[in-house]
Short mmCIF file of C-alpha atoms in Angstrom, two decimals:
data_model
loop_
_atom_site.label_atom_id
_atom_site.label_comp_id
_atom_site.label_asym_id
_atom_site.label_seq_id
_atom_site.Cartn_x
_atom_site.Cartn_y
_atom_site.Cartn_z
CA UNK X 15 -10.06 17.20 -17.36
CA UNK X 16 -12.51 20.16 -18.24
CA UNK X 17 -13.66 22.30 -15.30
CA UNK X 18 -11.72 20.82 -12.44
CA UNK X 19 -10.16 22.92 -9.94
CA UNK X 20 -7.51 21.38 -7.38
CA UNK X 21 -7.05 21.88 -3.87
CA UNK X 22 -3.69 22.71 -4.64
CA UNK X 23 -3.52 25.18 -7.52
CA UNK X 24 0.03 24.15 -8.77
CA UNK X 25 -1.38 20.94 -10.44
CA UNK X 26 -4.58 19.42 -11.32
CA UNK X 27 -4.77 15.56 -11.12
CA UNK X 28 -7.53 13.02 -12.45
CA UNK X 29 -7.83 9.51 -10.68
CA UNK X 30 -5.37 7.02 -12.00
CA UNK X 31 -8.14 4.71 -13.54
CA UNK X 32 -11.08 5.27 -15.63
CA UNK X 33 -13.73 2.88 -17.31
CA UNK X 34 -14.14 1.07 -13.99
CA UNK X 35 -17.95 0.34 -13.69
CA UNK X 36 -17.88 -1.20 -10.15
CA UNK X 37 -17.33 0.59 -7.03
CA UNK X 38 -13.71 1.08 -6.35
CA UNK X 39 -12.54 -0.37 -2.84
CA UNK X 40 -9.80 1.53 -0.91
CA UNK X 41 -7.90 -1.34 0.65
CA UNK X 42 -5.18 0.77 2.16
CA UNK X 43 -5.56 4.39 3.53
CA UNK X 44 -3.13 7.09 3.88
CA UNK X 45 -1.49 7.58 7.12
CA UNK X 46 -2.69 4.17 8.40
CA UNK X 47 -0.31 1.99 10.33
CA UNK X 48 0.99 -1.08 8.22
CA UNK X 49 1.92 -3.98 10.14
CA UNK X 50 5.43 -5.60 8.99
CA UNK X 51 5.43 -9.39 7.95
CA UNK X 52 5.95 -11.53 11.21
CA UNK X 53 4.89 -8.95 13.67
CA UNK X 54 7.21 -6.13 14.96
CA UNK X 55 6.82 -2.41 14.38
CA UNK X 56 4.60 -1.30 11.70
CA UNK X 57 5.12 1.98 9.71
CA UNK X 58 2.85 4.63 8.31
CA UNK X 59 1.07 4.12 5.00
CA UNK X 60 2.08 6.55 2.65
CA UNK X 61 -0.23 6.44 -0.14
CA UNK X 62 -3.68 4.81 -1.07
CA UNK X 63 -4.19 1.40 -2.30
CA UNK X 64 -7.03 0.77 -4.83
CA UNK X 65 -8.38 -2.56 -5.31
CA UNK X 66 -8.89 -3.20 -8.88
CA UNK X 67 -8.94 -6.10 -11.19
CA UNK X 68 -5.77 -7.55 -12.79
CA UNK X 69 -4.97 -5.68 -15.91
CA UNK X 70 -6.86 -2.63 -15.11
CA UNK X 71 -5.35 0.40 -17.25
CA UNK X 72 -3.65 2.99 -15.04
CA UNK X 73 -3.40 6.67 -16.41
CA UNK X 74 -0.98 9.29 -15.83
CA UNK X 75 -2.73 11.61 -13.09
CA UNK X 76 -0.92 14.82 -14.69
CA UNK X 77 1.49 15.73 -17.32
CA UNK X 78 5.17 14.94 -16.43
CA UNK X 79 8.06 12.91 -17.19
CA UNK X 80 8.81 9.47 -16.43
CA UNK X 81 11.52 9.49 -13.73
CA UNK X 82 11.72 5.73 -12.95
CA UNK X 83 10.09 2.83 -14.67
CA UNK X 84 10.94 -0.83 -13.42
CA UNK X 85 11.33 -3.33 -10.64
CA UNK X 86 12.11 -1.11 -7.47
CA UNK X 87 13.56 -4.04 -5.96
CA UNK X 88 11.69 -2.68 -2.57
CA UNK X 89 8.08 -3.20 -1.20
CA UNK X 90 6.78 -1.26 -4.13
CA UNK X 91 7.45 -4.07 -6.77
CA UNK X 92 7.26 -2.81 -10.30
CA UNK X 93 7.01 1.04 -9.95
CA UNK X 94 6.34 4.01 -11.92
CA UNK X 95 7.55 7.56 -10.86
CA UNK X 96 6.56 10.57 -12.76
CA UNK X 97 7.90 13.97 -12.03
CA UNK X 98 5.33 16.92 -12.54
CA UNK X 99 7.76 19.78 -11.80
CA UNK X 100 7.67 22.12 -8.88
CA UNK X 101 8.44 19.37 -6.51
CA UNK X 102 5.34 17.18 -7.20
CA UNK X 103 5.91 13.43 -8.02
CA UNK X 104 3.33 10.62 -8.19
CA UNK X 105 4.56 6.93 -7.47
CA UNK X 106 2.28 3.91 -9.15
CA UNK X 107 3.18 0.72 -7.51
CA UNK X 108 2.69 -3.18 -7.70
CA UNK X 109 2.28 -2.98 -11.45
CA UNK X 110 2.22 -5.66 -14.10
CA UNK X 111 2.59 -4.16 -17.71
CA UNK X 112 4.40 -0.93 -18.19
CA UNK X 113 3.65 1.15 -21.37
CA UNK X 114 6.37 3.92 -20.88
CA UNK X 115 9.97 4.26 -20.64
CA UNK X 116 12.18 6.39 -18.39
CA UNK X 117 12.64 9.90 -19.71
CA UNK X 118 9.49 9.70 -21.91
CA UNK X 119 7.07 12.67 -21.45
CA UNK X 120 3.29 11.86 -20.52
CA UNK X 121 0.24 13.65 -20.71
CA UNK X 122 -2.59 13.47 -18.31
CA UNK X 123 -4.84 10.51 -18.84
CA UNK X 124 -2.42 8.37 -20.96
CA UNK X 125 -2.25 4.98 -20.28
CA UNK X 126 1.09 4.04 -18.42
CA UNK X 127 0.62 0.56 -16.89
CA UNK X 128 -1.71 -2.05 -15.71
CA UNK X 129 -2.59 -3.22 -12.24
CA UNK X 130 -0.35 -6.03 -10.86
CA UNK X 131 0.36 -7.95 -7.71
CA UNK X 132 4.16 -7.99 -6.59
CA UNK X 133 6.40 -6.38 -4.10
CA UNK X 134 4.77 -6.12 -0.62
CA UNK X 135 1.38 -7.16 -2.12
CA UNK X 136 -1.54 -9.29 -0.81
CA UNK X 137 -3.58 -8.99 -3.93
CA UNK X 138 -4.33 -7.14 -7.22
CA UNK X 139 -4.32 -3.39 -6.59
CA UNK X 140 -2.38 -0.30 -7.10
CA UNK X 141 -0.46 2.00 -4.61
CA UNK X 142 -0.77 5.70 -5.31
CA UNK X 143 1.45 8.03 -3.62
CA UNK X 144 1.81 11.72 -4.32
CA UNK X 145 4.99 13.53 -2.89
CA UNK X 146 5.73 17.28 -2.33
CA UNK X 147 9.37 17.72 -2.38
CA UNK X 148 9.86 13.79 -1.75
CA UNK X 149 7.54 14.04 1.47
CA UNK X 150 4.26 11.66 1.01
CA UNK X 151 0.96 13.78 1.11
CA UNK X 152 -2.61 12.82 1.22
CA UNK X 153 -3.56 12.13 -2.49
CA UNK X 154 -6.79 13.68 -2.02
CA UNK X 155 -4.99 17.01 -2.05
CA UNK X 156 -4.61 16.68 -5.52
CA UNK X 157 -7.06 13.66 -6.97
CA UNK X 158 -10.66 14.18 -7.79
CA UNK X 159 -12.75 11.16 -6.87
CA UNK X 160 -15.13 11.30 -9.94
CA UNK X 161 -15.19 10.00 -13.38
CA UNK X 162 -12.37 11.44 -15.52
CA UNK X 163 -13.51 13.82 -18.46
#
């Protein structure tokens, strides 16, 4: 990722997918109110959902260590959490295949998983979350919406 500067100088991230030739639809925006199944009170959406084809390769957005990889047994479904240090973590949810293991070091741009449809999901997409000291923040603070270089 040459020549990129981040809004947050602590870390520079790339978008979590590449080689996608069609426009990418954001199916869930950060901060939007999510409705619970069967009505009731919703909750704030803590990330961004990208509608992508089944099996689209997902990339590590920055260097880090895999903190969790597996079935979250929550609405996230199959989940990967990467710890980037300095209190920064990324979450990748609703995955199908995973190509990494907990404790493994990953490099920015490394293929880590494929898009799936599990957990609280209504179609193939990836939920991306960025957390600072375990508090979700808008991913655009870190991610650049351009073709990865």
